[in-house]
Coordinates of C-alpha atoms in Angstrom, one line a residue:
X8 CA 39.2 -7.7 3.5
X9 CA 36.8 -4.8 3.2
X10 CA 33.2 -5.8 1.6
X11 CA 32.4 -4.2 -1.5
X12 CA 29.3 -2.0 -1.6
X13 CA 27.4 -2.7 -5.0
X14 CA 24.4 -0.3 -4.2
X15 CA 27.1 2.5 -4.7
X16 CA 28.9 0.7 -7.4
X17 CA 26.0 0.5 -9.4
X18 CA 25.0 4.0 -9.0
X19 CA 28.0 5.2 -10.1
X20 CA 28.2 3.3 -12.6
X21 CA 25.1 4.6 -13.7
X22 CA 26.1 8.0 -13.6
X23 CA 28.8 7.7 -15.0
X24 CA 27.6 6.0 -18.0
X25 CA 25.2 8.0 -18.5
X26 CA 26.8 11.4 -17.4
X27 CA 30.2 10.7 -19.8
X28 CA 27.8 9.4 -22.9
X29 CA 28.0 12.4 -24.9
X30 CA 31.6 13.0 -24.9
X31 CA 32.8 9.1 -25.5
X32 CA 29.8 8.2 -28.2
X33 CA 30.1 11.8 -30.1
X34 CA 34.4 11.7 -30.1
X35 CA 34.0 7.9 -31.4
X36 CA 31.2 7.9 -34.4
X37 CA 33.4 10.5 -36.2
X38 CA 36.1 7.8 -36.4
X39 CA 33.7 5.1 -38.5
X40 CA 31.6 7.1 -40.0
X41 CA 33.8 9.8 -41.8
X42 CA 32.6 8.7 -45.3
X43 CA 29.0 10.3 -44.0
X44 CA 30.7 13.7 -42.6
X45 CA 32.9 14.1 -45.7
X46 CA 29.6 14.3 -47.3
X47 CA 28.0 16.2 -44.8
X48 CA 31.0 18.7 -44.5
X49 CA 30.7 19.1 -48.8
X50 CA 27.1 19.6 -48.6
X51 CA 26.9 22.2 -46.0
X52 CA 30.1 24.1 -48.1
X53 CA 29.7 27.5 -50.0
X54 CA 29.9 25.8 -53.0
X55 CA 28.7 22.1 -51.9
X56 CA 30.7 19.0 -53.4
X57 CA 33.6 21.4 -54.1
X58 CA 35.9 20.7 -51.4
X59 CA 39.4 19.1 -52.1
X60 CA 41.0 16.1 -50.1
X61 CA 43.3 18.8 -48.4
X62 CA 40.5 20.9 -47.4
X63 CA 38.6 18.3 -45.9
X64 CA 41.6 17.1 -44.0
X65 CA 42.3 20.5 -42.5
X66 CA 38.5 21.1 -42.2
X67 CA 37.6 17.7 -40.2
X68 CA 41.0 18.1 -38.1
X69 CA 39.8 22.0 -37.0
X70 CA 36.5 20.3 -36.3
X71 CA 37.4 17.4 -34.3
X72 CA 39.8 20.1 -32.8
X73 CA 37.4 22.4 -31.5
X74 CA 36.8 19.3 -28.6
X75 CA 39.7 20.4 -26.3
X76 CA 39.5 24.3 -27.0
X77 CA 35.7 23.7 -25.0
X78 CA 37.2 21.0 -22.7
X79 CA 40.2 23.0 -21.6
X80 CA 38.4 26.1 -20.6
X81 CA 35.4 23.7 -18.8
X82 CA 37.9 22.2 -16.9
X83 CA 39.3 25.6 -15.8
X84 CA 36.1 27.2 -15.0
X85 CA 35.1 23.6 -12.9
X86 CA 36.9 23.8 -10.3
X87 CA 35.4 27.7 -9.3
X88 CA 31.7 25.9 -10.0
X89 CA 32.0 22.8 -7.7
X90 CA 33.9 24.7 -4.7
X91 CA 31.1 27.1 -5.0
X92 CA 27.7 25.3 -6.1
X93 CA 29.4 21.8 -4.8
X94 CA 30.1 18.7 -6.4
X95 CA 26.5 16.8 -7.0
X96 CA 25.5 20.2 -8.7
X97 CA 28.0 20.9 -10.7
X98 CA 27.4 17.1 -11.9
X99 CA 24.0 18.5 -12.7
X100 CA 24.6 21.7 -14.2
X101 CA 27.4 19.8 -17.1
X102 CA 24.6 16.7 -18.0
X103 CA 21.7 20.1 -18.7
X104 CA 24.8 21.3 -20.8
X105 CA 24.8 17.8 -22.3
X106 CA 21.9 17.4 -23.4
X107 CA 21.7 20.5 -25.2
X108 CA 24.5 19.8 -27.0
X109 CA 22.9 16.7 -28.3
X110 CA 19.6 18.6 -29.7
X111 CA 22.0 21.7 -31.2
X112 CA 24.1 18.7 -33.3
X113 CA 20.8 17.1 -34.4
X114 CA 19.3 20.5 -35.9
X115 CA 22.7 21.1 -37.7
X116 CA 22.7 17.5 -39.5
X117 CA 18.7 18.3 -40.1
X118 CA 20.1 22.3 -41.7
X119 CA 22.9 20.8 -43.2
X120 CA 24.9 23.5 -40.8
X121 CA 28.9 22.8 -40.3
X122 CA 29.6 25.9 -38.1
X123 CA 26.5 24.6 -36.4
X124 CA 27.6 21.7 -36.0
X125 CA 31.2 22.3 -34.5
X126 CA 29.3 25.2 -31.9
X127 CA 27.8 21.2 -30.4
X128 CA 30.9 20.3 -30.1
X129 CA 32.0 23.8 -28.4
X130 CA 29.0 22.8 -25.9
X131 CA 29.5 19.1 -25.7
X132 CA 33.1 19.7 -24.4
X133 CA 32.4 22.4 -22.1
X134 CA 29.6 20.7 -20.5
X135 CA 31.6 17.0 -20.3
X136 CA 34.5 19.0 -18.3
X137 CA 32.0 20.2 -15.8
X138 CA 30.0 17.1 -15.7
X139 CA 33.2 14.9 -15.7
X140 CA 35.0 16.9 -13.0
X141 CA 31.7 16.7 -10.9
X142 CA 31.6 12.9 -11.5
X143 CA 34.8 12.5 -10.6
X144 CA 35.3 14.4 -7.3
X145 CA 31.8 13.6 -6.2
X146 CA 32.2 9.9 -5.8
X147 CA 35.7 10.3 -4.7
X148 CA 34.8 12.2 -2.1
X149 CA 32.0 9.9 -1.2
X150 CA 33.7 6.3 -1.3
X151 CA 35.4 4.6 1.4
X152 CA 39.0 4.3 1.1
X153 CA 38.5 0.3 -0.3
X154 CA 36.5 1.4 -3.2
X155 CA 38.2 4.7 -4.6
X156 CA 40.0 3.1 -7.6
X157 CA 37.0 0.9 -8.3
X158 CA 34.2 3.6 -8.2
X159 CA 36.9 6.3 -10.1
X160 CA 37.0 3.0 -12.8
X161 CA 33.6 4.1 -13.4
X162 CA 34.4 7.3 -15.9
X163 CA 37.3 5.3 -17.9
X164 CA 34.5 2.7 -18.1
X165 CA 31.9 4.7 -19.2
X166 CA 34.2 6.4 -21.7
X167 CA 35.2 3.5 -23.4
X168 CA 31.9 1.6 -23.8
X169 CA 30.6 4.6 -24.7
X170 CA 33.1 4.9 -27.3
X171 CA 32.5 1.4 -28.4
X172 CA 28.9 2.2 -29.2
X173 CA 29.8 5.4 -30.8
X174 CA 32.2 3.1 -33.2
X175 CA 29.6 0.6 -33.8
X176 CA 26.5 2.8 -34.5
X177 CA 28.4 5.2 -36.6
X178 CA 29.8 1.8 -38.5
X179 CA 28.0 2.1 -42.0
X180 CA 26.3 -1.0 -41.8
X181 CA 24.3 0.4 -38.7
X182 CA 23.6 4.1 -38.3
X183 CA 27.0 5.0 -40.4
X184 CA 25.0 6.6 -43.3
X185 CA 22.0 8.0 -41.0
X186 CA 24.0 10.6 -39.3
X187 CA 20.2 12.3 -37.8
X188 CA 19.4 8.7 -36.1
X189 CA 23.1 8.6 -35.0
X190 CA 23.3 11.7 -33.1
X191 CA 19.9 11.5 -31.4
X192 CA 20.8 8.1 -29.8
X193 CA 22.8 10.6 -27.0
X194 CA 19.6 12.6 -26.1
X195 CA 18.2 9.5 -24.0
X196 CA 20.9 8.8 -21.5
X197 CA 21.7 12.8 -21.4
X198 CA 18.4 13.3 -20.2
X199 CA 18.6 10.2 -17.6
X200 CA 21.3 12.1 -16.2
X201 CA 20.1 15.3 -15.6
X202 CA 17.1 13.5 -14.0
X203 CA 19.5 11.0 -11.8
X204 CA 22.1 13.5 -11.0
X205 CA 19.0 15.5 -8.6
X206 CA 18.1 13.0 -6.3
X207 CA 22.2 12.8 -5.4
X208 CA 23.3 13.8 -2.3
X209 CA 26.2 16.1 -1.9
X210 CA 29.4 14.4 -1.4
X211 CA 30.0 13.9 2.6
X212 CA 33.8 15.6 2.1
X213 CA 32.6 18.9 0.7
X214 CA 29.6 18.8 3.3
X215 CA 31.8 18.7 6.2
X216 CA 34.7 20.0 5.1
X217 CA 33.9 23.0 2.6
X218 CA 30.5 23.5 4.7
X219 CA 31.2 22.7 8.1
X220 CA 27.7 20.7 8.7
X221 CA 28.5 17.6 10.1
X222 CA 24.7 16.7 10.3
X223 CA 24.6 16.7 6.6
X224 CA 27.8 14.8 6.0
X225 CA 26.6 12.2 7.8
X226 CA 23.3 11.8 6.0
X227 CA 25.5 11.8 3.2
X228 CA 27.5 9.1 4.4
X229 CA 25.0 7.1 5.0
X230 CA 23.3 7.7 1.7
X231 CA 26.6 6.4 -0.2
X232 CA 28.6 4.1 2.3
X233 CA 25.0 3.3 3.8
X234 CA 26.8 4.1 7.5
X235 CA 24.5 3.5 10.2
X236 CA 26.2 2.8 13.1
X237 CA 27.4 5.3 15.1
X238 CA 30.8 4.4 16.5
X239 CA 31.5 3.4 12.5
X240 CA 30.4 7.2 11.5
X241 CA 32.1 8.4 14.3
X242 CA 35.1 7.0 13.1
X243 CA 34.8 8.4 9.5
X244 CA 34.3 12.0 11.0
X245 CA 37.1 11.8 12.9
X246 CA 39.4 10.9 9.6
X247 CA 37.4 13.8 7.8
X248 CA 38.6 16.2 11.0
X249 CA 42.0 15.5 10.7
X250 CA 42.1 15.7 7.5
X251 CA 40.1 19.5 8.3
X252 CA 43.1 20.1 10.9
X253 CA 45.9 19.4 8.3
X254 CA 43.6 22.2 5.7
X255 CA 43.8 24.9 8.5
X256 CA 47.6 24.4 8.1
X257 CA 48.0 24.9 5.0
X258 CA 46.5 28.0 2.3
X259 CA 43.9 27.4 0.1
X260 CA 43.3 26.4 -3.2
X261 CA 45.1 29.3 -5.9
X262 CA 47.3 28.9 -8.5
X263 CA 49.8 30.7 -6.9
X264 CA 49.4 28.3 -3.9
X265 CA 49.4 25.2 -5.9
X266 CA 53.2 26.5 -7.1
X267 CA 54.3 27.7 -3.6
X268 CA 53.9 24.9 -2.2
X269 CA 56.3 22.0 -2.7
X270 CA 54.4 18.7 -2.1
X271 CA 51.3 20.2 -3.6
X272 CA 53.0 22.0 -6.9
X273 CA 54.6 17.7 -7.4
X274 CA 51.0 16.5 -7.1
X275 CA 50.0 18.5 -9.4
X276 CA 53.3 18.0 -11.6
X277 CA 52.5 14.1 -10.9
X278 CA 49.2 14.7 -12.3
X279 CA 49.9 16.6 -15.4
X280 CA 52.0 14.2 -16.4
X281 CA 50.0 11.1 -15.8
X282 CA 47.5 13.0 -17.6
X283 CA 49.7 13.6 -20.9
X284 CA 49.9 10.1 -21.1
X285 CA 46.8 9.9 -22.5
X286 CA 47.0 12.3 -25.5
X287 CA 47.5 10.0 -28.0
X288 CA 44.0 8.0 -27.4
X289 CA 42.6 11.2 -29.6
X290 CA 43.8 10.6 -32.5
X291 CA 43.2 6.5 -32.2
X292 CA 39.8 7.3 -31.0
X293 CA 39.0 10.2 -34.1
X294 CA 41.8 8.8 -36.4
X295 CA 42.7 5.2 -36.7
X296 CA 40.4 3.8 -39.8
X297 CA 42.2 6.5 -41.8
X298 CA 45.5 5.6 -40.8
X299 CA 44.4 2.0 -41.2
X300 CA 43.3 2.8 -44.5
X301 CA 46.9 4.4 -45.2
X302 CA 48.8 1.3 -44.2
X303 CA 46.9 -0.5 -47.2
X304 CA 43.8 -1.7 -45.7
X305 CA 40.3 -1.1 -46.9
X306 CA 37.4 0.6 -45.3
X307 CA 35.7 -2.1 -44.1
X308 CA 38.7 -4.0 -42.5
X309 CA 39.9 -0.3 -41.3
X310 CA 36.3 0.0 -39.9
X311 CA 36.1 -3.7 -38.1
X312 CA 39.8 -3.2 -36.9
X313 CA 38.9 0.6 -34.7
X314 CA 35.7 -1.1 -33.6
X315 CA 37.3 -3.9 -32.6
X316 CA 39.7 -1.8 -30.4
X317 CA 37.0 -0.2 -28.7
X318 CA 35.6 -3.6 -27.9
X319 CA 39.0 -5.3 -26.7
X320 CA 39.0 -1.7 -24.9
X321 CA 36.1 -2.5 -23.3
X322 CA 36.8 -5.7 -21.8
X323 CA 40.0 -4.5 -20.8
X324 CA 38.4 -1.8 -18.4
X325 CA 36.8 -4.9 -16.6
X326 CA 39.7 -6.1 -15.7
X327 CA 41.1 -3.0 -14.9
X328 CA 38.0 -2.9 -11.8
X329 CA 39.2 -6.2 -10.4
X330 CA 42.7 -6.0 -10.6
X331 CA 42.9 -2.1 -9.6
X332 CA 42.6 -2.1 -5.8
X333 CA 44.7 -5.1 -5.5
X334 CA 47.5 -4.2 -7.2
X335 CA 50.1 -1.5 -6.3
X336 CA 48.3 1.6 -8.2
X337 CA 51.5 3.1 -8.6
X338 CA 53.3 0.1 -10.6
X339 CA 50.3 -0.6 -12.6
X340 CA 50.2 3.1 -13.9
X341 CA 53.8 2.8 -14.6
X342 CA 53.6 -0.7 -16.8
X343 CA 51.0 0.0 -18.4
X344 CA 52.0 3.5 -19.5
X345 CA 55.1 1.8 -21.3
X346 CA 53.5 -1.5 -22.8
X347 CA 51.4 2.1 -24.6
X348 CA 53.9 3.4 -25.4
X349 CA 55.8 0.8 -27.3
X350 CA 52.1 0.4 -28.5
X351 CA 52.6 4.0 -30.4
X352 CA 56.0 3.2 -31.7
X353 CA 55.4 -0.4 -33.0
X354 CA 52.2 1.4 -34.8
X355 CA 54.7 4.1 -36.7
X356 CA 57.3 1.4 -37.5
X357 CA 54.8 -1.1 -39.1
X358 CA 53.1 1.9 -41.3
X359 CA 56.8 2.9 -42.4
X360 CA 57.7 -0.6 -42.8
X361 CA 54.7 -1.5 -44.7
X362 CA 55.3 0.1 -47.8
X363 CA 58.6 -2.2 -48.0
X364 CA 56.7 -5.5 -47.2
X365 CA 53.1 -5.7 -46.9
X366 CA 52.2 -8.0 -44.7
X367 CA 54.1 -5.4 -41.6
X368 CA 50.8 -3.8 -42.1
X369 CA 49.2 -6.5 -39.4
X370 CA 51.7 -5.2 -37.1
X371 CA 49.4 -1.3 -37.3
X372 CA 46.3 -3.7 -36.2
X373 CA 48.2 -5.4 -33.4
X374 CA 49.7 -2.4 -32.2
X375 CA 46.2 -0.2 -31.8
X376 CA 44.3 -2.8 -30.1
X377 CA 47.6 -3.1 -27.7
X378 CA 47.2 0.4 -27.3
X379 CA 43.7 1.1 -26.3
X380 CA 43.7 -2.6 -24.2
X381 CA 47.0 -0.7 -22.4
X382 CA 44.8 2.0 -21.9
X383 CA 41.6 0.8 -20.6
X384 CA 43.6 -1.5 -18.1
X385 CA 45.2 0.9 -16.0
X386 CA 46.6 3.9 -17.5
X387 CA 44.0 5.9 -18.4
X388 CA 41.5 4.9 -15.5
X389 CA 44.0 6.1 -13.3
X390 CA 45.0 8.9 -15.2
X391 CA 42.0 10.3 -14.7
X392 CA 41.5 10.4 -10.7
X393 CA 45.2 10.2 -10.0
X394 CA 45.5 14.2 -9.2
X395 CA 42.4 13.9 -6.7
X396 CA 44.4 10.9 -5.1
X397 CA 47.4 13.2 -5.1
X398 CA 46.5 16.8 -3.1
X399 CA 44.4 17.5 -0.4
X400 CA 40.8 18.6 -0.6
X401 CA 41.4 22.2 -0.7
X402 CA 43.8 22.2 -3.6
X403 CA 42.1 19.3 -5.1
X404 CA 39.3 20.8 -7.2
X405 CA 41.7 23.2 -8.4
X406 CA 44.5 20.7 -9.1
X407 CA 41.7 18.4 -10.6
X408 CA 40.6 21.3 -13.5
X409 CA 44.0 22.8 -13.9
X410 CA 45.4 19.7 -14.9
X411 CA 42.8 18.6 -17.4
X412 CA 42.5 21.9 -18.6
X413 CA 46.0 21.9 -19.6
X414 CA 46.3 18.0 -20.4
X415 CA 43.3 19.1 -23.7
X416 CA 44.9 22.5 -24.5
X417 CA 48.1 20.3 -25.4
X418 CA 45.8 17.8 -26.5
X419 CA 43.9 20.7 -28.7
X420 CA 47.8 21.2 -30.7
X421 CA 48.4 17.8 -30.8
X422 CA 44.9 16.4 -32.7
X423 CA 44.6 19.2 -34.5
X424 CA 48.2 18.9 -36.1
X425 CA 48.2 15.1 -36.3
X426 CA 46.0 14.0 -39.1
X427 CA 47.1 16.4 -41.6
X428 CA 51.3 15.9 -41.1
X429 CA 50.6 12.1 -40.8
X430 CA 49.1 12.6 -44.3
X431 CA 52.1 14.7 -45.2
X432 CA 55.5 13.4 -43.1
X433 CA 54.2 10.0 -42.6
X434 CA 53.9 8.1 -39.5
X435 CA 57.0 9.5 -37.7
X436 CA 54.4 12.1 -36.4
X437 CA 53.3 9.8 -33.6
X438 CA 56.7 9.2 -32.2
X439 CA 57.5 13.4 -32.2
X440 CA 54.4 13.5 -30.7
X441 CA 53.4 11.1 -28.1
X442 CA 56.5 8.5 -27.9
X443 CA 59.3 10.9 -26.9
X444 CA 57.2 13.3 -24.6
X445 CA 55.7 9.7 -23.2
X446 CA 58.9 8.7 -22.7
X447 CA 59.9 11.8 -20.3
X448 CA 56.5 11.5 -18.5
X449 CA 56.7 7.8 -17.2
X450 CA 60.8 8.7 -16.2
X451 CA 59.2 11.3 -14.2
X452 CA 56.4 9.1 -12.1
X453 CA 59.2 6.1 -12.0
X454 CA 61.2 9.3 -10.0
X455 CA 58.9 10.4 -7.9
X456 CA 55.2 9.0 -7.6
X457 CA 54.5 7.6 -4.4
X458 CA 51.7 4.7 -3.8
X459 CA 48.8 5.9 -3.2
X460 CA 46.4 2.8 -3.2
X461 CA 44.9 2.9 0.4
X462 CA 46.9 5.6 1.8
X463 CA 45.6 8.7 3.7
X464 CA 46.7 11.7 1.9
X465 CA 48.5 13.1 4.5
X466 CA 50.7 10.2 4.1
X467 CA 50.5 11.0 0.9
X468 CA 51.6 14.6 0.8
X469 CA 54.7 13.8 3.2
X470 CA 55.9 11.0 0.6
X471 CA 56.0 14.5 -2.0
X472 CA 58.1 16.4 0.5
X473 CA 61.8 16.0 -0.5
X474 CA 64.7 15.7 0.9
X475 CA 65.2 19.1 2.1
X476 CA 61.6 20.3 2.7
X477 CA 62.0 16.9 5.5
X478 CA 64.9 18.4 7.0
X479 CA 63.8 22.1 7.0
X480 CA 60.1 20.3 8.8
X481 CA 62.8 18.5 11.3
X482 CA 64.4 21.9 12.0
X483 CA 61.8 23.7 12.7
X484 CA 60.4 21.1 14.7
X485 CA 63.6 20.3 16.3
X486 CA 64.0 24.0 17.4
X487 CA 59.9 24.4 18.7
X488 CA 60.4 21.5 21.3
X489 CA 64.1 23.3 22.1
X490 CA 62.2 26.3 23.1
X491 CA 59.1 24.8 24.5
X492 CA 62.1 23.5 26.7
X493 CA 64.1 26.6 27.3
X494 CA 60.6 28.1 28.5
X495 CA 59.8 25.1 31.0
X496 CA 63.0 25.9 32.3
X497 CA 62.5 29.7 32.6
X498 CA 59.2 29.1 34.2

């Protein structure tokens, strides 16, 4: 039984709270406190208090929208920023990118600016990619083995309590009706982690591996694993140069390398698919007090019910730290991935349902706070860090931005088409959209993801190899120790 280190625990939990703060709190506020932006939206108009229920709906979707288009392309350009500035700086640069984001949105509330408004949004999203890919290969690169689910719990569990306080400040009771107060609440812990994230040390993988210093790697190690003896750093060098040896076999990080090559393209494959698991926490997260409202409910119940969630969220991303490295990782992504799932489906039955009887209505309330406690358990936690766990370091970053970029340009269809055909087919939109393609994804890791809870990922990467790639490695194997024989003989 390996002994937990809280020092690092604590500090990235810290980070990540503070680091992830502006893209959980600003994505969740929206949700409780539309009543405030329908007014700010008709104020900031051509012709203020002229828009029509339509145009808002279209409006507020393209504005929520504009999220993934930023997120997709940070996550793309990420991976080029942390193999070449490194991890802790890339961290770094994406909370500066935060924080300016925070003071562009107040100034557009203060000028009464929309297409100011949605440009924060532009630069909230493209800085939370680089800051969250940072995050999140930084302190996987810097835990031990024991810890990586734990510490990679960190991001899901700064997103979700961050979108808990979004939900309740924006509630109108609290900040709802102040949006200027609302939105500079985020410039405090965005400017805590630009401060924090330069007094990091750069994670001990890149050091050693991208840099080839093994002095620095193992001040680094020491400054997150707090490593001091020598035979015990010895030993984690000696992982970190086999690991090097299996790199120098292997070409590096491209597209076109990712695809050539078999157990890496299934990683990434695993990844993606993990990753579009998660698609349908956007429109919960920006969405569900309207649809509440839809199923019959009023605002303030509709309000209370997606706070609620975020809260039962919350707690549920606790558990998710405790249970996470002591539980197969592969099974609990799997279970919880179809209890959300069914989640989704009961939601879209109970809203059709409703209108026939009622009191099916309670079954839409059940069925979100099922879905974001399914969430926050396992599945999106793991969703997140899944790809890192999945490809070796000099595919990873790559792997890591490709598949978030393309998880939010799906994501970027998706929202922005699902508020206004729920308001125009119904409730059927959620199962087109996220029950049928959910479906295919968890079929696909029940196929083919292998454990990777404590594994080395070169154990890892031969569990992706199939069937034939195995026997074509055994044949060319086979036939290298038949000619290192033939030449014994000859000599």
């Amino acid at each position: 039984m390996h002994d937990i280190n809280w020092r690092l625990l604590a500090l990235s939990a810290l980070l990540a709270v503070t680091a992830i703060f502006q893209m959980g709190y600003t994505n969740a506020y929206p949700n409780t406190a539309i009543g405030s932006f329908r007014l700010f939206l008709n104020q900031s108009s051509e012709d203020p208090m002229t828009m029509s229920k339509s145009e808002f709906e279209w409006a507020w979707s393209a504005l929520l929208a504009v999220y993934f288009i930023g997120f997709a392309t940070g996550s793309i350009i990420s991976a080029n920023i942390a193999d070449r500035i490194g991890r802790k700086w890339t961290l770094f640069l994406g909370t500066c990118g935060n924080l300016l984001s925070a003071l562009i949105a107040l100034f557009s509330i203060i000028l009464k600016m929309s297409m100011m408004f949605g440009f924060s949004r532009l630069v909230m999203s493209l800085s939370s990619a680089i800051s969250m890919n940072g995050l999140i290969l930084l302190f996987q690169e810097s835990s031990p083995n024991h810890m990586k689910g734990l510490i990679s719990f960190n991001a899901e569990m700064a997103f979700v309590l961050t979108n808990l306080i979004g939900g309740l400040l924006g509630m109108q009771s609290i900040l709802g009706q102040n949006l200027v107060g609302l939105i500079a609440v985020s410039i405090v812990p965005s400017s805590i982690a630009c401060f924090l994230s330069v007094f990091l040390k750069e994670s001990p993988k890149y050091l050693f591996l991208k840099k080839n210093d093994a002095t620095e790697a193992g001040r680094a190690l020491k400054f997150y694993q707090n490593i001091q003896d020598g035979e015990e750093k010895a030993n984690v060098l000696n992982d970190l140069k086999m690991e090097r040896e299996e790199m120098q076999n292997q070409r590096h990080g491209s597209i076109f390398d990712i695809i050539s090559n078999q157990p890496v393209r299934r990683g990434f494959l695993l990844g993606f698919a993990t990753m579009q698991l998660t698609a349908s926490v956007w429109p919960v997260v920006f969405y569900s007090t309207d649809f509440l409202m839809d199923a019959g409910f009023s605002y303030e119940i509709s309000e209370s019910a997606s706070t609620f969630m975020l809260f039962f969220s919350t707690l549920c991303t606790i558990v998710g730290m405790f249970i996470v490295e002591k539980f197969s990782r592969r099974w609990l992504l799997i279970g919880t991935a179809t209890i959300n799932i069914f989640a989704i489906l009961g939601f879209a039955l109970s809203a059709i349902l409703s209108i026939y009887w009622q009191p099916l209505a309670y079954g839409c309330i059940v069925c979100l706070i099922l879905h974001g406690g399914s969430y926050s358990v396992a599945m999106g936690p793991i969703a997140w860090f899944i790809t890192s766990e999945l490809v070796p370091i000099n595919f990873r970053a790559v792997s890591q931005s490709l598949v978030l970029g393309l998880n939010h340009t799906v994501a970027l269809i998706l929202s922005f088409l699902t508020f206004p055909l729920y308001k125009t087919i119904g409730p059927i939109t959620l199962v087109i959209f996220f029950v049928i393609p959910g479906a295919v994804c968890i079929l696909m890791l029940i196929l083919y993801l292998p454990e990777t809870k404590d594994r080395h990922i070169n154990d890892i990467v031969e569990k992706l190899k199939d069937a034939k790639a195995k026997q074509k490695q055994s044949r060319a194997e086979a036939n290298e120790e038949e000619s290192h024989g033939m030449n014994k003989l000859e000599a």
